[in-house]
PDB file of C-alpha atoms in Angstrom:
ATOM      1  CA  UNK A  62    -105.941  90.753 106.151  1.00 96.00           C
ATOM      2  CA  UNK A  63    -105.902  92.646 109.523  1.00 98.00           C
ATOM      3  CA  UNK A  64    -103.245  95.687 108.990  1.00 98.00           C
ATOM      4  CA  UNK A  65    -101.707  97.905 111.608  1.00 98.00           C
ATOM      5  CA  UNK A  66    -100.071 100.848 110.390  1.00 98.00           C
ATOM      6  CA  UNK A  67     -97.037 102.312 112.337  1.00 98.00           C
ATOM      7  CA  UNK A  68     -94.953 105.314 111.882  1.00 96.00           C
ATOM      8  CA  UNK A  69     -93.848 108.506 113.228  1.00 93.00           C
ATOM      9  CA  UNK A  70     -97.019 110.755 114.579  1.00 93.00           C
ATOM     10  CA  UNK A  71     -95.348 113.489 112.437  1.00 93.00           C
ATOM     11  CA  UNK A  72     -96.962 111.283 109.470  1.00 96.00           C
ATOM     12  CA  UNK A  73    -100.536 110.527 111.014  1.00 96.00           C
ATOM     13  CA  UNK A  74    -101.910 112.441 108.079  1.00 96.00           C
ATOM     14  CA  UNK A  75    -100.258 110.333 105.552  1.00 97.00           C
ATOM     15  CA  UNK A  76    -101.074 106.866 107.826  1.00 97.00           C
ATOM     16  CA  UNK A  77    -104.566 107.872 107.589  1.00 97.00           C
ATOM     17  CA  UNK A  78    -104.558 108.375 104.234  1.00 98.00           C
ATOM     18  CA  UNK A  79    -102.658 104.820 103.403  1.00 98.00           C
ATOM     19  CA  UNK A  80    -105.375 103.195 105.588  1.00 98.00           C
ATOM     20  CA  UNK A  81    -108.226 104.681 103.563  1.00 98.00           C
ATOM     21  CA  UNK A  82    -106.644 103.370 100.357  1.00 97.00           C
ATOM     22  CA  UNK A  83    -106.139  99.905 101.950  1.00 98.00           C
ATOM     23  CA  UNK A  84    -109.416  99.378 103.664  1.00 97.00           C
ATOM     24  CA  UNK A  85    -111.452  98.485 100.666  1.00 97.00           C
ATOM     25  CA  UNK A  86    -109.231  95.179 100.152  1.00 97.00           C
ATOM     26  CA  UNK A  87    -108.358  94.558 103.934  1.00 97.00           C
ATOM     27  CA  UNK A  88    -110.438  92.890 106.932  1.00 96.00           C
ATOM     28  CA  UNK A  89    -109.322  96.027 108.969  1.00 97.00           C
ATOM     29  CA  UNK A  90    -106.697  98.702 109.106  1.00 98.00           C
ATOM     30  CA  UNK A  91    -105.751 100.223 112.523  1.00 97.00           C
ATOM     31  CA  UNK A  92    -103.675 103.588 112.581  1.00 97.00           C
ATOM     32  CA  UNK A  93    -102.215 105.189 115.931  1.00 95.00           C
ATOM     33  CA  UNK A  94    -104.663 107.541 117.816  1.00 91.00           C
ATOM     34  CA  UNK A  95    -104.472 110.886 116.346  1.00 90.00           C
ATOM     35  CA  UNK A  96    -104.738 112.153 119.955  1.00 86.00           C
ATOM     36  CA  UNK A  97    -101.399 111.086 120.720  1.00 85.00           C
ATOM     37  CA  UNK A  98    -100.090 113.480 117.961  1.00 82.00           C
ATOM     38  CA  UNK A  99    -102.104 116.305 119.488  1.00 83.00           C
ATOM     39  CA  UNK A 100    -101.213 115.718 123.230  1.00 86.00           C
ATOM     40  CA  UNK A 101     -99.617 118.781 124.909  1.00 88.00           C
ATOM     41  CA  UNK A 102     -96.236 116.602 125.905  1.00 85.00           C
ATOM     42  CA  UNK A 103     -94.069 119.517 126.791  1.00 91.00           C
ATOM     43  CA  UNK A 104     -96.586 120.800 129.409  1.00 94.00           C
ATOM     44  CA  UNK A 105     -97.109 117.732 131.135  1.00 94.00           C
ATOM     45  CA  UNK A 106     -95.196 116.490 134.045  1.00 95.00           C
ATOM     46  CA  UNK A 107     -92.682 113.776 133.282  1.00 96.00           C
ATOM     47  CA  UNK A 108     -94.875 111.346 135.243  1.00 96.00           C
ATOM     48  CA  UNK A 109     -98.249 112.319 133.554  1.00 95.00           C
ATOM     49  CA  UNK A 110     -96.249 112.106 130.132  1.00 94.00           C
ATOM     50  CA  UNK A 111     -94.954 108.732 130.822  1.00 96.00           C
ATOM     51  CA  UNK A 112     -98.405 107.647 132.043  1.00 96.00           C
ATOM     52  CA  UNK A 113     -99.931 108.804 128.771  1.00 93.00           C
ATOM     53  CA  UNK A 114     -97.413 107.392 126.639  1.00 92.00           C
ATOM     54  CA  UNK A 115     -97.890 104.191 128.247  1.00 94.00           C
ATOM     55  CA  UNK A 116    -101.555 104.188 127.549  1.00 93.00           C
ATOM     56  CA  UNK A 117    -101.059 104.783 123.886  1.00 93.00           C
ATOM     57  CA  UNK A 118     -98.160 102.659 123.602  1.00 91.00           C
ATOM     58  CA  UNK A 119     -99.556  99.548 125.297  1.00 93.00           C
ATOM     59  CA  UNK A 120    -102.919 100.087 123.901  1.00 93.00           C
ATOM     60  CA  UNK A 121    -101.469 100.003 120.003  1.00 95.00           C
ATOM     61  CA  UNK A 122     -99.382  96.949 120.757  1.00 96.00           C
ATOM     62  CA  UNK A 123    -102.568  95.128 121.345  1.00 97.00           C
ATOM     63  CA  UNK A 124    -103.793  96.241 117.978  1.00 97.00           C
ATOM     64  CA  UNK A 125    -100.461  94.857 116.475  1.00 98.00           C
ATOM     65  CA  UNK A 126    -101.029  91.680 118.480  1.00 98.00           C
ATOM     66  CA  UNK A 127    -104.574  91.348 116.829  1.00 98.00           C
ATOM     67  CA  UNK A 128    -103.197  92.094 113.143  1.00 98.00           C
ATOM     68  CA  UNK A 129    -101.755  89.744 110.414  1.00 97.00           C
ATOM     69  CA  UNK A 130     -99.326  92.526 109.219  1.00 98.00           C
ATOM     70  CA  UNK A 131     -97.581  95.726 110.538  1.00 98.00           C
ATOM     71  CA  UNK A 132     -96.999  98.271 107.747  1.00 98.00           C
ATOM     72  CA  UNK A 133     -94.173 100.550 108.722  1.00 98.00           C
ATOM     73  CA  UNK A 134     -94.972 104.088 107.075  1.00 98.00           C
ATOM     74  CA  UNK A 135     -91.654 105.170 106.892  1.00 98.00           C
ATOM     75  CA  UNK A 136     -90.983 108.793 105.027  1.00 97.00           C
ATOM     76  CA  UNK A 137     -88.315 110.953 104.738  1.00 97.00           C
ATOM     77  CA  UNK A 138     -87.759 112.983 108.024  1.00 95.00           C
ATOM     78  CA  UNK A 139     -85.043 114.963 109.661  1.00 90.00           C
ATOM     79  CA  UNK A 140     -82.845 114.656 106.237  1.00 94.00           C
ATOM     80  CA  UNK A 141     -83.199 110.857 106.714  1.00 95.00           C
ATOM     81  CA  UNK A 142     -85.067 108.800 103.792  1.00 96.00           C
ATOM     82  CA  UNK A 143     -87.397 106.112 105.260  1.00 97.00           C
ATOM     83  CA  UNK A 144     -86.905 107.343 108.995  1.00 97.00           C
ATOM     84  CA  UNK A 145     -87.649 104.957 111.657  1.00 97.00           C
ATOM     85  CA  UNK A 146     -87.947 106.451 115.061  1.00 94.00           C
ATOM     86  CA  UNK A 147     -87.745 104.928 118.567  1.00 93.00           C
ATOM     87  CA  UNK A 148     -91.623 104.376 118.894  1.00 93.00           C
ATOM     88  CA  UNK A 149     -91.777 102.854 115.468  1.00 96.00           C
ATOM     89  CA  UNK A 150     -88.761 100.676 116.124  1.00 97.00           C
ATOM     90  CA  UNK A 151     -90.423  99.275 119.225  1.00 96.00           C
ATOM     91  CA  UNK A 152     -93.755  98.647 117.342  1.00 97.00           C
ATOM     92  CA  UNK A 153     -91.690  96.834 114.545  1.00 98.00           C
ATOM     93  CA  UNK A 154     -89.788  94.715 117.098  1.00 98.00           C
ATOM     94  CA  UNK A 155     -92.912  93.712 119.052  1.00 98.00           C
ATOM     95  CA  UNK A 156     -94.531  92.722 115.858  1.00 98.00           C
ATOM     96  CA  UNK A 157     -91.473  90.667 114.837  1.00 98.00           C
ATOM     97  CA  UNK A 158     -91.399  88.767 118.128  1.00 98.00           C
ATOM     98  CA  UNK A 159     -95.315  88.081 117.778  1.00 98.00           C
ATOM     99  CA  UNK A 160     -94.316  86.397 114.270  1.00 98.00           C
ATOM    100  CA  UNK A 161     -96.172  89.286 112.328  1.00 98.00           C
ATOM    101  CA  UNK A 162     -95.085  90.237 108.802  1.00 98.00           C
ATOM    102  CA  UNK A 163     -93.306  93.610 109.185  1.00 98.00           C
ATOM    103  CA  UNK A 164     -93.639  95.324 105.900  1.00 98.00           C
ATOM    104  CA  UNK A 165     -91.860  98.895 105.534  1.00 98.00           C
ATOM    105  CA  UNK A 166     -93.478 101.259 102.937  1.00 98.00           C
ATOM    106  CA  UNK A 167     -89.805 102.407 102.186  1.00 98.00           C
ATOM    107  CA  UNK A 168     -86.495 101.272 102.548  1.00 97.00           C
ATOM    108  CA  UNK A 169     -84.827 102.629 105.515  1.00 97.00           C
ATOM    109  CA  UNK A 170     -82.282 105.035 104.960  1.00 96.00           C
ATOM    110  CA  UNK A 171     -78.906 105.748 107.114  1.00 97.00           C
ATOM    111  CA  UNK A 172     -80.058 106.060 110.883  1.00 96.00           C
ATOM    112  CA  UNK A 173     -79.056 104.777 114.101  1.00 94.00           C
ATOM    113  CA  UNK A 174     -81.065 101.609 113.941  1.00 94.00           C
ATOM    114  CA  UNK A 175     -81.030 100.920 110.326  1.00 97.00           C
ATOM    115  CA  UNK A 176     -79.593  97.658 110.778  1.00 97.00           C
ATOM    116  CA  UNK A 177     -82.169  96.469 113.319  1.00 97.00           C
ATOM    117  CA  UNK A 178     -85.108  97.795 110.908  1.00 97.00           C
ATOM    118  CA  UNK A 179     -83.841  96.079 108.116  1.00 98.00           C
ATOM    119  CA  UNK A 180     -83.102  92.877 109.908  1.00 97.00           C
ATOM    120  CA  UNK A 181     -86.874  92.932 111.042  1.00 97.00           C
ATOM    121  CA  UNK A 182     -88.208  93.759 107.572  1.00 98.00           C
ATOM    122  CA  UNK A 183     -90.143  91.273 105.883  1.00 98.00           C
ATOM    123  CA  UNK A 184     -90.481  93.056 102.596  1.00 98.00           C
ATOM    124  CA  UNK A 185     -90.539  96.420 101.307  1.00 98.00           C
ATOM    125  CA  UNK A 186     -93.460  98.320  99.251  1.00 98.00           C
ATOM    126  CA  UNK A 187     -90.889 100.759  97.352  1.00 97.00           C
ATOM    127  CA  UNK A 188     -93.479 103.540  98.458  1.00 97.00           C
ATOM    128  CA  UNK A 189     -96.597 101.913  97.119  1.00 97.00           C
ATOM    129  CA  UNK A 190     -98.986 100.705  99.822  1.00 97.00           C
ATOM    130  CA  UNK A 191    -101.259  98.724  97.247  1.00 96.00           C
ATOM    131  CA  UNK A 192     -98.261  96.538  96.632  1.00 97.00           C
ATOM    132  CA  UNK A 193     -99.286  94.788 100.077  1.00 96.00           C
ATOM    133  CA  UNK A 194    -101.982  92.921  98.223  1.00 95.00           C
ATOM    134  CA  UNK A 195     -99.729  91.908  95.100  1.00 89.00           C
TER     135      UNK A 195
END
C-alpha cells in the first residue's frame, strides 16, 4: 500500500511520526516536505510566495496521484477538533477526484468546510493510524 499523508504543516512532526509508524507495513509513505513549514513566507514577495507554494503543492499532488490511500492527519487546531485547513482540503479533493481512498485520522469537527471534508471521507481511523491496515 502506497500512502500519502496530508495535513496542516503545523503538524509536520506528527505526520512524520505517523509515517514512521506505518512504514513497516506499507510499500511507501510520503509526507509533505518539511522545508515548506520552515519557509520564510512572511518575508517573501507575493510573487515569490506563490511560485514557492506552487512548487510544494504541485509536487505533492503528484505524490498523491502515485499513492493508493491519502491519510488526512487532522488534529485539533485553533480550537477545532479534527481541523482541516485549506491546503489539506485541496489535497483531499484532488485525491477524491483521482479515485483514491481519503482516510481521516480524526473526524472533522465544526469548521467552515466540515461538510465537504466529510463528503470526501472514505473512513475515519478514530485517532489510530495502525487501523489503516485492519
